[in-house]
Amino acid sequence: MSSAELQLKLDVINKITELKEIRVIREIKKLLDFELDEDVFVLSKQQENRIAEARKEYASGEISSNEEVNKEIDQWLNEK
């Protein structure tokens, strides 16, 4: 590890020790737990099926741009 990387780690540790908001500390812990988890994530059959379905949709061009989706959401919100 380079000295710059080590300094970055120390800076982050120092900032964490200065935190007063327990909510923020919990969020940091969740992020660290997730990043340091070395277990293999196993998908359920339903998740595998949905991913396969999404890949087929993508391959056949059944996709929407971010802009199109945002317009649909705006229209839906305005209807309510």
PDB file of N, CA, C and O in Angstrom:
ATOM      1  N   MET A   1       0.839  -1.168   0.000  1.00  0.00           N
ATOM      2  CA  MET A   1       0.000   0.000   0.000  1.00  0.00           C
ATOM      3  C   MET A   1       0.892   1.243   0.000  1.00  0.00           C
ATOM      4  O   MET A   1       1.824   1.345   0.781  1.00  0.00           O
ATOM      5  N   SER A   2       0.555   2.178  -0.847  1.00  0.00           N
ATOM      6  CA  SER A   2       1.367   3.398  -0.946  1.00  0.00           C
ATOM      7  C   SER A   2       1.112   4.309   0.253  1.00  0.00           C
ATOM      8  O   SER A   2       0.117   4.167   0.967  1.00  0.00           O
ATOM      9  N   SER A   3       1.998   5.257   0.443  1.00  0.00           N
ATOM     10  CA  SER A   3       1.833   6.186   1.562  1.00  0.00           C
ATOM     11  C   SER A   3       0.586   7.052   1.371  1.00  0.00           C
ATOM     12  O   SER A   3      -0.079   7.416   2.343  1.00  0.00           O
ATOM     13  N   ALA A   4       0.242   7.365   0.135  1.00  0.00           N
ATOM     14  CA  ALA A   4      -0.965   8.153  -0.137  1.00  0.00           C
ATOM     15  C   ALA A   4      -2.215   7.365   0.241  1.00  0.00           C
ATOM     16  O   ALA A   4      -3.170   7.915   0.818  1.00  0.00           O
ATOM     17  N   GLU A   5      -2.217   6.063  -0.077  1.00  0.00           N
ATOM     18  CA  GLU A   5      -3.361   5.218   0.272  1.00  0.00           C
ATOM     19  C   GLU A   5      -3.476   5.064   1.786  1.00  0.00           C
ATOM     20  O   GLU A   5      -4.577   5.114   2.335  1.00  0.00           O
ATOM     21  N   LEU A   6      -2.355   4.893   2.445  1.00  0.00           N
ATOM     22  CA  LEU A   6      -2.350   4.778   3.899  1.00  0.00           C
ATOM     23  C   LEU A   6      -2.842   6.073   4.540  1.00  0.00           C
ATOM     24  O   LEU A   6      -3.649   6.044   5.473  1.00  0.00           O
ATOM     25  N   GLN A   7      -2.419   7.188   4.009  1.00  0.00           N
ATOM     26  CA  GLN A   7      -2.870   8.476   4.538  1.00  0.00           C
ATOM     27  C   GLN A   7      -4.370   8.642   4.346  1.00  0.00           C
ATOM     28  O   GLN A   7      -5.078   9.152   5.223  1.00  0.00           O
ATOM     29  N   LEU A   8      -4.874   8.212   3.190  1.00  0.00           N
ATOM     30  CA  LEU A   8      -6.308   8.275   2.928  1.00  0.00           C
ATOM     31  C   LEU A   8      -7.074   7.458   3.961  1.00  0.00           C
ATOM     32  O   LEU A   8      -8.078   7.913   4.517  1.00  0.00           O
ATOM     33  N   LYS A   9      -6.593   6.239   4.237  1.00  0.00           N
ATOM     34  CA  LYS A   9      -7.242   5.398   5.245  1.00  0.00           C
ATOM     35  C   LYS A   9      -7.257   6.082   6.608  1.00  0.00           C
ATOM     36  O   LYS A   9      -8.277   6.089   7.299  1.00  0.00           O
ATOM     37  N   LEU A  10      -6.155   6.649   6.977  1.00  0.00           N
ATOM     38  CA  LEU A  10      -6.069   7.332   8.273  1.00  0.00           C
ATOM     39  C   LEU A  10      -7.004   8.539   8.324  1.00  0.00           C
ATOM     40  O   LEU A  10      -7.666   8.779   9.353  1.00  0.00           O
ATOM     41  N   ASP A  11      -7.090   9.275   7.231  1.00  0.00           N
ATOM     42  CA  ASP A  11      -8.004  10.417   7.164  1.00  0.00           C
ATOM     43  C   ASP A  11      -9.452   9.971   7.349  1.00  0.00           C
ATOM     44  O   ASP A  11     -10.221  10.603   8.078  1.00  0.00           O
ATOM     45  N   VAL A  12      -9.816   8.879   6.691  1.00  0.00           N
ATOM     46  CA  VAL A  12     -11.185   8.366   6.802  1.00  0.00           C
ATOM     47  C   VAL A  12     -11.453   7.910   8.230  1.00  0.00           C
ATOM     48  O   VAL A  12     -12.509   8.216   8.806  1.00  0.00           O
ATOM     49  N   ILE A  13     -10.528   7.187   8.825  1.00  0.00           N
ATOM     50  CA  ILE A  13     -10.687   6.720  10.211  1.00  0.00           C
ATOM     51  C   ILE A  13     -10.862   7.906  11.152  1.00  0.00           C
ATOM     52  O   ILE A  13     -11.749   7.906  12.015  1.00  0.00           O
ATOM     53  N   ASN A  14     -10.057   8.932  10.973  1.00  0.00           N
ATOM     54  CA  ASN A  14     -10.161  10.117  11.827  1.00  0.00           C
ATOM     55  C   ASN A  14     -11.514  10.800  11.677  1.00  0.00           C
ATOM     56  O   ASN A  14     -12.119  11.226  12.657  1.00  0.00           O
ATOM     57  N   LYS A  15     -11.975  10.912  10.455  1.00  0.00           N
ATOM     58  CA  LYS A  15     -13.282  11.540  10.225  1.00  0.00           C
ATOM     59  C   LYS A  15     -14.399  10.722  10.851  1.00  0.00           C
ATOM     60  O   LYS A  15     -15.338  11.281  11.428  1.00  0.00           O
ATOM     61  N   ILE A  16     -14.314   9.393  10.753  1.00  0.00           N
ATOM     62  CA  ILE A  16     -15.337   8.532  11.350  1.00  0.00           C
ATOM     63  C   ILE A  16     -15.368   8.721  12.864  1.00  0.00           C
ATOM     64  O   ILE A  16     -16.446   8.797  13.460  1.00  0.00           O
ATOM     65  N   THR A  17     -14.198   8.818  13.490  1.00  0.00           N
ATOM     66  CA  THR A  17     -14.168   8.982  14.950  1.00  0.00           C
ATOM     67  C   THR A  17     -14.753  10.322  15.385  1.00  0.00           C
ATOM     68  O   THR A  17     -15.198  10.463  16.516  1.00  0.00           O
ATOM     69  N   GLU A  18     -14.788  11.288  14.486  1.00  0.00           N
ATOM     70  CA  GLU A  18     -15.351  12.600  14.810  1.00  0.00           C
ATOM     71  C   GLU A  18     -16.864  12.667  14.626  1.00  0.00           C
ATOM     72  O   GLU A  18     -17.500  13.628  15.064  1.00  0.00           O
ATOM     73  N   LEU A  19     -17.445  11.654  13.973  1.00  0.00           N
ATOM     74  CA  LEU A  19     -18.885  11.675  13.701  1.00  0.00           C
ATOM     75  C   LEU A  19     -19.700  11.636  14.993  1.00  0.00           C
ATOM     76  O   LEU A  19     -19.384  10.913  15.930  1.00  0.00           O
ATOM     77  N   LYS A  20     -20.787  12.399  14.988  1.00  0.00           N
ATOM     78  CA  LYS A  20     -21.701  12.414  16.121  1.00  0.00           C
ATOM     79  C   LYS A  20     -23.004  11.682  15.784  1.00  0.00           C
ATOM     80  O   LYS A  20     -23.672  11.149  16.657  1.00  0.00           O
ATOM     81  N   GLU A  21     -23.349  11.686  14.517  1.00  0.00           N
ATOM     82  CA  GLU A  21     -24.610  11.069  14.055  1.00  0.00           C
ATOM     83  C   GLU A  21     -24.480   9.555  13.997  1.00  0.00           C
ATOM     84  O   GLU A  21     -23.780   9.011  13.130  1.00  0.00           O
ATOM     85  N   ILE A  22     -25.186   8.861  14.868  1.00  0.00           N
ATOM     86  CA  ILE A  22     -25.126   7.398  14.892  1.00  0.00           C
ATOM     87  C   ILE A  22     -25.701   6.810  13.595  1.00  0.00           C
ATOM     88  O   ILE A  22     -25.243   5.769  13.121  1.00  0.00           O
ATOM     89  N   ARG A  23     -26.661   7.515  12.988  1.00  0.00           N
ATOM     90  CA  ARG A  23     -27.251   7.053  11.727  1.00  0.00           C
ATOM     91  C   ARG A  23     -26.183   6.954  10.644  1.00  0.00           C
ATOM     92  O   ARG A  23     -26.126   5.987   9.882  1.00  0.00           O
ATOM     93  N   VAL A  24     -25.315   7.937  10.581  1.00  0.00           N
ATOM     94  CA  VAL A  24     -24.247   7.946   9.569  1.00  0.00           C
ATOM     95  C   VAL A  24     -23.250   6.833   9.859  1.00  0.00           C
ATOM     96  O   VAL A  24     -22.793   6.138   8.949  1.00  0.00           O
ATOM     97  N   ILE A  25     -22.937   6.635  11.105  1.00  0.00           N
ATOM     98  CA  ILE A  25     -22.016   5.567  11.486  1.00  0.00           C
ATOM     99  C   ILE A  25     -22.587   4.205  11.102  1.00  0.00           C
ATOM    100  O   ILE A  25     -21.864   3.347  10.574  1.00  0.00           O
ATOM    101  N   ARG A  26     -23.876   4.025  11.315  1.00  0.00           N
ATOM    102  CA  ARG A  26     -24.516   2.750  10.923  1.00  0.00           C
ATOM    103  C   ARG A  26     -24.443   2.534   9.414  1.00  0.00           C
ATOM    104  O   ARG A  26     -24.204   1.426   8.952  1.00  0.00           O
ATOM    105  N   GLU A  27     -24.662   3.611   8.659  1.00  0.00           N
ATOM    106  CA  GLU A  27     -24.605   3.504   7.198  1.00  0.00           C
ATOM    107  C   GLU A  27     -23.191   3.148   6.728  1.00  0.00           C
ATOM    108  O   GLU A  27     -23.012   2.337   5.823  1.00  0.00           O
ATOM    109  N   ILE A  28     -22.205   3.756   7.351  1.00  0.00           N
ATOM    110  CA  ILE A  28     -20.814   3.439   7.007  1.00  0.00           C
ATOM    111  C   ILE A  28     -20.520   1.981   7.327  1.00  0.00           C
ATOM    112  O   ILE A  28     -19.895   1.274   6.539  1.00  0.00           O
ATOM    113  N   LYS A  29     -21.004   1.520   8.471  1.00  0.00           N
ATOM    114  CA  LYS A  29     -20.786   0.121   8.849  1.00  0.00           C
ATOM    115  C   LYS A  29     -21.444  -0.828   7.849  1.00  0.00           C
ATOM    116  O   LYS A  29     -20.855  -1.822   7.445  1.00  0.00           O
ATOM    117  N   LYS A  30     -22.663  -0.500   7.425  1.00  0.00           N
ATOM    118  CA  LYS A  30     -23.332  -1.351   6.430  1.00  0.00           C
ATOM    119  C   LYS A  30     -22.522  -1.416   5.138  1.00  0.00           C
ATOM    120  O   LYS A  30     -22.367  -2.484   4.552  1.00  0.00           O
ATOM    121  N   LEU A  31     -22.023  -0.278   4.699  1.00  0.00           N
ATOM    122  CA  LEU A  31     -21.221  -0.238   3.484  1.00  0.00           C
ATOM    123  C   LEU A  31     -19.958  -1.073   3.640  1.00  0.00           C
ATOM    124  O   LEU A  31     -19.612  -1.869   2.760  1.00  0.00           O
ATOM    125  N   LEU A  32     -19.285  -0.920   4.764  1.00  0.00           N
ATOM    126  CA  LEU A  32     -18.062  -1.689   5.003  1.00  0.00           C
ATOM    127  C   LEU A  32     -18.350  -3.183   5.095  1.00  0.00           C
ATOM    128  O   LEU A  32     -17.610  -4.003   4.544  1.00  0.00           O
ATOM    129  N   ASP A  33     -19.420  -3.533   5.795  1.00  0.00           N
ATOM    130  CA  ASP A  33     -19.793  -4.948   5.892  1.00  0.00           C
ATOM    131  C   ASP A  33     -20.037  -5.541   4.514  1.00  0.00           C
ATOM    132  O   ASP A  33     -19.601  -6.653   4.208  1.00  0.00           O
ATOM    133  N   PHE A  34     -20.722  -4.779   3.672  1.00  0.00           N
ATOM    134  CA  PHE A  34     -21.011  -5.246   2.315  1.00  0.00           C
ATOM    135  C   PHE A  34     -19.723  -5.411   1.516  1.00  0.00           C
ATOM    136  O   PHE A  34     -19.505  -6.428   0.856  1.00  0.00           O
ATOM    137  N   GLU A  35     -18.858  -4.417   1.571  1.00  0.00           N
ATOM    138  CA  GLU A  35     -17.613  -4.443   0.793  1.00  0.00           C
ATOM    139  C   GLU A  35     -16.654  -5.533   1.259  1.00  0.00           C
ATOM    140  O   GLU A  35     -15.905  -6.090   0.463  1.00  0.00           O
ATOM    141  N   LEU A  36     -16.669  -5.834   2.540  1.00  0.00           N
ATOM    142  CA  LEU A  36     -15.720  -6.808   3.086  1.00  0.00           C
ATOM    143  C   LEU A  36     -16.266  -8.229   3.111  1.00  0.00           C
ATOM    144  O   LEU A  36     -15.546  -9.166   3.437  1.00  0.00           O
ATOM    145  N   ASP A  37     -17.533  -8.390   2.768  1.00  0.00           N
ATOM    146  CA  ASP A  37     -18.149  -9.718   2.753  1.00  0.00           C
ATOM    147  C   ASP A  37     -17.572 -10.518   1.589  1.00  0.00           C
ATOM    148  O   ASP A  37     -17.690 -10.130   0.430  1.00  0.00           O
ATOM    149  N   GLU A  38     -16.942 -11.620   1.894  1.00  0.00           N
ATOM    150  CA  GLU A  38     -16.306 -12.434   0.859  1.00  0.00           C
ATOM    151  C   GLU A  38     -17.169 -13.613   0.421  1.00  0.00           C
ATOM    152  O   GLU A  38     -16.759 -14.403  -0.422  1.00  0.00           O
ATOM    153  N   ASP A  39     -18.355 -13.730   1.010  1.00  0.00           N
ATOM    154  CA  ASP A  39     -19.244 -14.809   0.607  1.00  0.00           C
ATOM    155  C   ASP A  39     -19.746 -14.573  -0.816  1.00  0.00           C
ATOM    156  O   ASP A  39     -19.894 -13.437  -1.263  1.00  0.00           O
ATOM    157  N   VAL A  40     -20.010 -15.639  -1.505  1.00  0.00           N
ATOM    158  CA  VAL A  40     -20.548 -15.559  -2.858  1.00  0.00           C
ATOM    159  C   VAL A  40     -22.042 -15.281  -2.756  1.00  0.00           C
ATOM    160  O   VAL A  40     -22.761 -15.941  -1.999  1.00  0.00           O
ATOM    161  N   PHE A  41     -22.501 -14.286  -3.484  1.00  0.00           N
ATOM    162  CA  PHE A  41     -23.922 -13.969  -3.486  1.00  0.00           C
ATOM    163  C   PHE A  41     -24.640 -14.956  -4.393  1.00  0.00           C
ATOM    164  O   PHE A  41     -24.292 -15.111  -5.561  1.00  0.00           O
ATOM    165  N   VAL A  42     -25.628 -15.635  -3.845  1.00  0.00           N
ATOM    166  CA  VAL A  42     -26.366 -16.640  -4.595  1.00  0.00           C
ATOM    167  C   VAL A  42     -27.741 -16.076  -4.936  1.00  0.00           C
ATOM    168  O   VAL A  42     -28.488 -15.639  -4.049  1.00  0.00           O
ATOM    169  N   LEU A  43     -28.050 -16.098  -6.222  1.00  0.00           N
ATOM    170  CA  LEU A  43     -29.347 -15.621  -6.678  1.00  0.00           C
ATOM    171  C   LEU A  43     -30.404 -16.695  -6.499  1.00  0.00           C
ATOM    172  O   LEU A  43     -30.138 -17.885  -6.641  1.00  0.00           O
ATOM    173  N   SER A  44     -31.622 -16.245  -6.224  1.00  0.00           N
ATOM    174  CA  SER A  44     -32.742 -17.178  -6.171  1.00  0.00           C
ATOM    175  C   SER A  44     -33.123 -17.545  -7.602  1.00  0.00           C
ATOM    176  O   SER A  44     -32.714 -16.878  -8.565  1.00  0.00           O
ATOM    177  N   LYS A  45     -33.901 -18.577  -7.762  1.00  0.00           N
ATOM    178  CA  LYS A  45     -34.354 -18.999  -9.096  1.00  0.00           C
ATOM    179  C   LYS A  45     -35.157 -17.871  -9.747  1.00  0.00           C
ATOM    180  O   LYS A  45     -35.012 -17.603 -10.942  1.00  0.00           O
ATOM    181  N   GLN A  46     -35.974 -17.214  -8.956  1.00  0.00           N
ATOM    182  CA  GLN A  46     -36.779 -16.103  -9.469  1.00  0.00           C
ATOM    183  C   GLN A  46     -35.879 -14.971  -9.976  1.00  0.00           C
ATOM    184  O   GLN A  46     -36.131 -14.406 -11.035  1.00  0.00           O
ATOM    185  N   GLN A  47     -34.816 -14.660  -9.244  1.00  0.00           N
ATOM    186  CA  GLN A  47     -33.885 -13.620  -9.678  1.00  0.00           C
ATOM    187  C   GLN A  47     -33.168 -14.035 -10.961  1.00  0.00           C
ATOM    188  O   GLN A  47     -33.012 -13.231 -11.880  1.00  0.00           O
ATOM    189  N   GLU A  48     -32.727 -15.287 -11.031  1.00  0.00           N
ATOM    190  CA  GLU A  48     -32.073 -15.779 -12.250  1.00  0.00           C
ATOM    191  C   GLU A  48     -33.005 -15.681 -13.450  1.00  0.00           C
ATOM    192  O   GLU A  48     -32.585 -15.266 -14.533  1.00  0.00           O
ATOM    193  N   ASN A  49     -34.276 -16.053 -13.240  1.00  0.00           N
ATOM    194  CA  ASN A  49     -35.259 -15.996 -14.328  1.00  0.00           C
ATOM    195  C   ASN A  49     -35.488 -14.563 -14.785  1.00  0.00           C
ATOM    196  O   ASN A  49     -35.586 -14.290 -15.985  1.00  0.00           O
ATOM    197  N   ARG A  50     -35.569 -13.645 -13.836  1.00  0.00           N
ATOM    198  CA  ARG A  50     -35.809 -12.241 -14.195  1.00  0.00           C
ATOM    199  C   ARG A  50     -34.620 -11.657 -14.953  1.00  0.00           C
ATOM    200  O   ARG A  50     -34.787 -10.903 -15.908  1.00  0.00           O
ATOM    201  N   ILE A  51     -33.420 -12.023 -14.559  1.00  0.00           N
ATOM    202  CA  ILE A  51     -32.219 -11.554 -15.261  1.00  0.00           C
ATOM    203  C   ILE A  51     -32.196 -12.101 -16.685  1.00  0.00           C
ATOM    204  O   ILE A  51     -31.909 -11.374 -17.642  1.00  0.00           O
ATOM    205  N   ALA A  52     -32.527 -13.377 -16.841  1.00  0.00           N
ATOM    206  CA  ALA A  52     -32.569 -13.980 -18.176  1.00  0.00           C
ATOM    207  C   ALA A  52     -33.612 -13.276 -19.040  1.00  0.00           C
ATOM    208  O   ALA A  52     -33.369 -12.985 -20.222  1.00  0.00           O
ATOM    209  N   GLU A  53     -34.751 -12.971 -18.450  1.00  0.00           N
ATOM    210  CA  GLU A  53     -35.815 -12.275 -19.172  1.00  0.00           C
ATOM    211  C   GLU A  53     -35.350 -10.875 -19.588  1.00  0.00           C
ATOM    212  O   GLU A  53     -35.569 -10.446 -20.732  1.00  0.00           O
ATOM    213  N   ALA A  54     -34.690 -10.169 -18.690  1.00  0.00           N
ATOM    214  CA  ALA A  54     -34.201  -8.821 -18.992  1.00  0.00           C
ATOM    215  C   ALA A  54     -33.156  -8.859 -20.095  1.00  0.00           C
ATOM    216  O   ALA A  54     -33.115  -7.979 -20.961  1.00  0.00           O
ATOM    217  N   ARG A  55     -32.303  -9.878 -20.087  1.00  0.00           N
ATOM    218  CA  ARG A  55     -31.293 -10.001 -21.145  1.00  0.00           C
ATOM    219  C   ARG A  55     -31.944 -10.230 -22.507  1.00  0.00           C
ATOM    220  O   ARG A  55     -31.506  -9.676 -23.516  1.00  0.00           O
ATOM    221  N   LYS A  56     -32.999 -11.043 -22.537  1.00  0.00           N
ATOM    222  CA  LYS A  56     -33.717 -11.274 -23.790  1.00  0.00           C
ATOM    223  C   LYS A  56     -34.357  -9.977 -24.277  1.00  0.00           C
ATOM    224  O   LYS A  56     -34.320  -9.672 -25.466  1.00  0.00           O
ATOM    225  N   GLU A  57     -34.965  -9.222 -23.357  1.00  0.00           N
ATOM    226  CA  GLU A  57     -35.572  -7.951 -23.727  1.00  0.00           C
ATOM    227  C   GLU A  57     -34.528  -6.999 -24.297  1.00  0.00           C
ATOM    228  O   GLU A  57     -34.763  -6.341 -25.311  1.00  0.00           O
ATOM    229  N   TYR A  58     -33.384  -6.948 -23.656  1.00  0.00           N
ATOM    230  CA  TYR A  58     -32.304  -6.069 -24.123  1.00  0.00           C
ATOM    231  C   TYR A  58     -31.826  -6.498 -25.506  1.00  0.00           C
ATOM    232  O   TYR A  58     -31.658  -5.671 -26.403  1.00  0.00           O
ATOM    233  N   ALA A  59     -31.626  -7.795 -25.697  1.00  0.00           N
ATOM    234  CA  ALA A  59     -31.131  -8.320 -26.969  1.00  0.00           C
ATOM    235  C   ALA A  59     -32.111  -8.048 -28.107  1.00  0.00           C
ATOM    236  O   ALA A  59     -31.702  -7.822 -29.243  1.00  0.00           O
ATOM    237  N   SER A  60     -33.414  -8.041 -27.798  1.00  0.00           N
ATOM    238  CA  SER A  60     -34.409  -7.804 -28.839  1.00  0.00           C
ATOM    239  C   SER A  60     -34.773  -6.324 -28.964  1.00  0.00           C
ATOM    240  O   SER A  60     -35.688  -5.971 -29.708  1.00  0.00           O
ATOM    241  N   GLY A  61     -34.055  -5.469 -28.256  1.00  0.00           N
ATOM    242  CA  GLY A  61     -34.274  -4.038 -28.390  1.00  0.00           C
ATOM    243  C   GLY A  61     -35.417  -3.486 -27.580  1.00  0.00           C
ATOM    244  O   GLY A  61     -35.839  -2.346 -27.786  1.00  0.00           O
ATOM    245  N   GLU A  62     -35.945  -4.275 -26.672  1.00  0.00           N
ATOM    246  CA  GLU A  62     -37.071  -3.815 -25.845  1.00  0.00           C
ATOM    247  C   GLU A  62     -36.534  -3.021 -24.648  1.00  0.00           C
ATOM    248  O   GLU A  62     -36.630  -3.439 -23.502  1.00  0.00           O
ATOM    249  N   ILE A  63     -35.981  -1.862 -24.950  1.00  0.00           N
ATOM    250  CA  ILE A  63     -35.392  -1.041 -23.893  1.00  0.00           C
ATOM    251  C   ILE A  63     -35.930   0.371 -23.996  1.00  0.00           C
ATOM    252  O   ILE A  63     -36.446   0.784 -25.041  1.00  0.00           O
ATOM    253  N   SER A  64     -35.831   1.112 -22.905  1.00  0.00           N
ATOM    254  CA  SER A  64     -36.236   2.507 -22.865  1.00  0.00           C
ATOM    255  C   SER A  64     -35.054   3.319 -22.367  1.00  0.00           C
ATOM    256  O   SER A  64     -34.299   2.865 -21.509  1.00  0.00           O
ATOM    257  N   SER A  65     -34.946   4.520 -22.885  1.00  0.00           N
ATOM    258  CA  SER A  65     -33.881   5.402 -22.403  1.00  0.00           C
ATOM    259  C   SER A  65     -34.273   5.959 -21.040  1.00  0.00           C
ATOM    260  O   SER A  65     -35.451   5.924 -20.645  1.00  0.00           O
ATOM    261  N   ASN A  66     -33.302   6.492 -20.353  1.00  0.00           N
ATOM    262  CA  ASN A  66     -33.555   7.129 -19.067  1.00  0.00           C
ATOM    263  C   ASN A  66     -34.572   8.250 -19.229  1.00  0.00           C
ATOM    264  O   ASN A  66     -35.470   8.419 -18.415  1.00  0.00           O
ATOM    265  N   GLU A  67     -34.394   9.008 -20.306  1.00  0.00           N
ATOM    266  CA  GLU A  67     -35.284  10.134 -20.571  1.00  0.00           C
ATOM    267  C   GLU A  67     -36.725   9.664 -20.762  1.00  0.00           C
ATOM    268  O   GLU A  67     -37.661  10.265 -20.223  1.00  0.00           O
ATOM    269  N   GLU A  68     -36.910   8.579 -21.530  1.00  0.00           N
ATOM    270  CA  GLU A  68     -38.258   8.042 -21.760  1.00  0.00           C
ATOM    271  C   GLU A  68     -38.899   7.582 -20.455  1.00  0.00           C
ATOM    272  O   GLU A  68     -40.070   7.859 -20.189  1.00  0.00           O
ATOM    273  N   VAL A  69     -38.123   6.907 -19.648  1.00  0.00           N
ATOM    274  CA  VAL A  69     -38.651   6.404 -18.384  1.00  0.00           C
ATOM    275  C   VAL A  69     -39.008   7.560 -17.457  1.00  0.00           C
ATOM    276  O   VAL A  69     -40.063   7.544 -16.814  1.00  0.00           O
ATOM    277  N   ASN A  70     -38.149   8.568 -17.407  1.00  0.00           N
ATOM    278  CA  ASN A  70     -38.444   9.727 -16.556  1.00  0.00           C
ATOM    279  C   ASN A  70     -39.717  10.443 -17.005  1.00  0.00           C
ATOM    280  O   ASN A  70     -40.499  10.902 -16.172  1.00  0.00           O
ATOM    281  N   LYS A  71     -39.941  10.537 -18.326  1.00  0.00           N
ATOM    282  CA  LYS A  71     -41.171  11.144 -18.839  1.00  0.00           C
ATOM    283  C   LYS A  71     -42.386  10.328 -18.410  1.00  0.00           C
ATOM    284  O   LYS A  71     -43.398  10.882 -17.999  1.00  0.00           O
ATOM    285  N   GLU A  72     -42.289   8.994 -18.496  1.00  0.00           N
ATOM    286  CA  GLU A  72     -43.391   8.128 -18.070  1.00  0.00           C
ATOM    287  C   GLU A  72     -43.682   8.309 -16.584  1.00  0.00           C
ATOM    288  O   GLU A  72     -44.837   8.364 -16.170  1.00  0.00           O
ATOM    289  N   ILE A  73     -42.634   8.409 -15.792  1.00  0.00           N
ATOM    290  CA  ILE A  73     -42.811   8.594 -14.348  1.00  0.00           C
ATOM    291  C   ILE A  73     -43.472   9.944 -14.078  1.00  0.00           C
ATOM    292  O   ILE A  73     -44.408  10.027 -13.264  1.00  0.00           O
ATOM    293  N   ASP A  74     -43.018  10.988 -14.757  1.00  0.00           N
ATOM    294  CA  ASP A  74     -43.621  12.313 -14.578  1.00  0.00           C
ATOM    295  C   ASP A  74     -45.096  12.300 -14.946  1.00  0.00           C
ATOM    296  O   ASP A  74     -45.929  12.861 -14.229  1.00  0.00           O
ATOM    297  N   GLN A  75     -45.434  11.643 -16.065  1.00  0.00           N
ATOM    298  CA  GLN A  75     -46.838  11.548 -16.477  1.00  0.00           C
ATOM    299  C   GLN A  75     -47.648  10.800 -15.422  1.00  0.00           C
ATOM    300  O   GLN A  75     -48.747  11.211 -15.068  1.00  0.00           O
ATOM    301  N   TRP A  76     -47.102   9.719 -14.918  1.00  0.00           N
ATOM    302  CA  TRP A  76     -47.801   8.929 -13.904  1.00  0.00           C
ATOM    303  C   TRP A  76     -48.015   9.749 -12.636  1.00  0.00           C
ATOM    304  O   TRP A  76     -49.103   9.744 -12.055  1.00  0.00           O
ATOM    305  N   LEU A  77     -46.976  10.493 -12.226  1.00  0.00           N
ATOM    306  CA  LEU A  77     -47.097  11.303 -11.016  1.00  0.00           C
ATOM    307  C   LEU A  77     -48.112  12.434 -11.188  1.00  0.00           C
ATOM    308  O   LEU A  77     -48.827  12.796 -10.246  1.00  0.00           O
ATOM    309  N   ASN A  78     -48.196  12.991 -12.398  1.00  0.00           N
ATOM    310  CA  ASN A  78     -49.145  14.066 -12.649  1.00  0.00           C
ATOM    311  C   ASN A  78     -50.586  13.573 -12.684  1.00  0.00           C
ATOM    312  O   ASN A  78     -51.512  14.350 -12.489  1.00  0.00           O
ATOM    313  N   GLU A  79     -50.786  12.290 -12.965  1.00  0.00           N
ATOM    314  CA  GLU A  79     -52.122  11.696 -12.977  1.00  0.00           C
ATOM    315  C   GLU A  79     -52.671  11.511 -11.572  1.00  0.00           C
ATOM    316  O   GLU A  79     -53.856  11.427 -11.367  1.00  0.00           O
ATOM    317  N   LYS A  80     -51.801  11.399 -10.607  1.00  0.00           N
ATOM    318  CA  LYS A  80     -52.226  11.103  -9.234  1.00  0.00           C
ATOM    319  C   LYS A  80     -52.687  12.336  -8.511  1.00  0.00           C
ATOM    320  O   LYS A  80     -52.368  13.417  -8.694  1.00  0.00           O
TER     321      LYS A  80
END
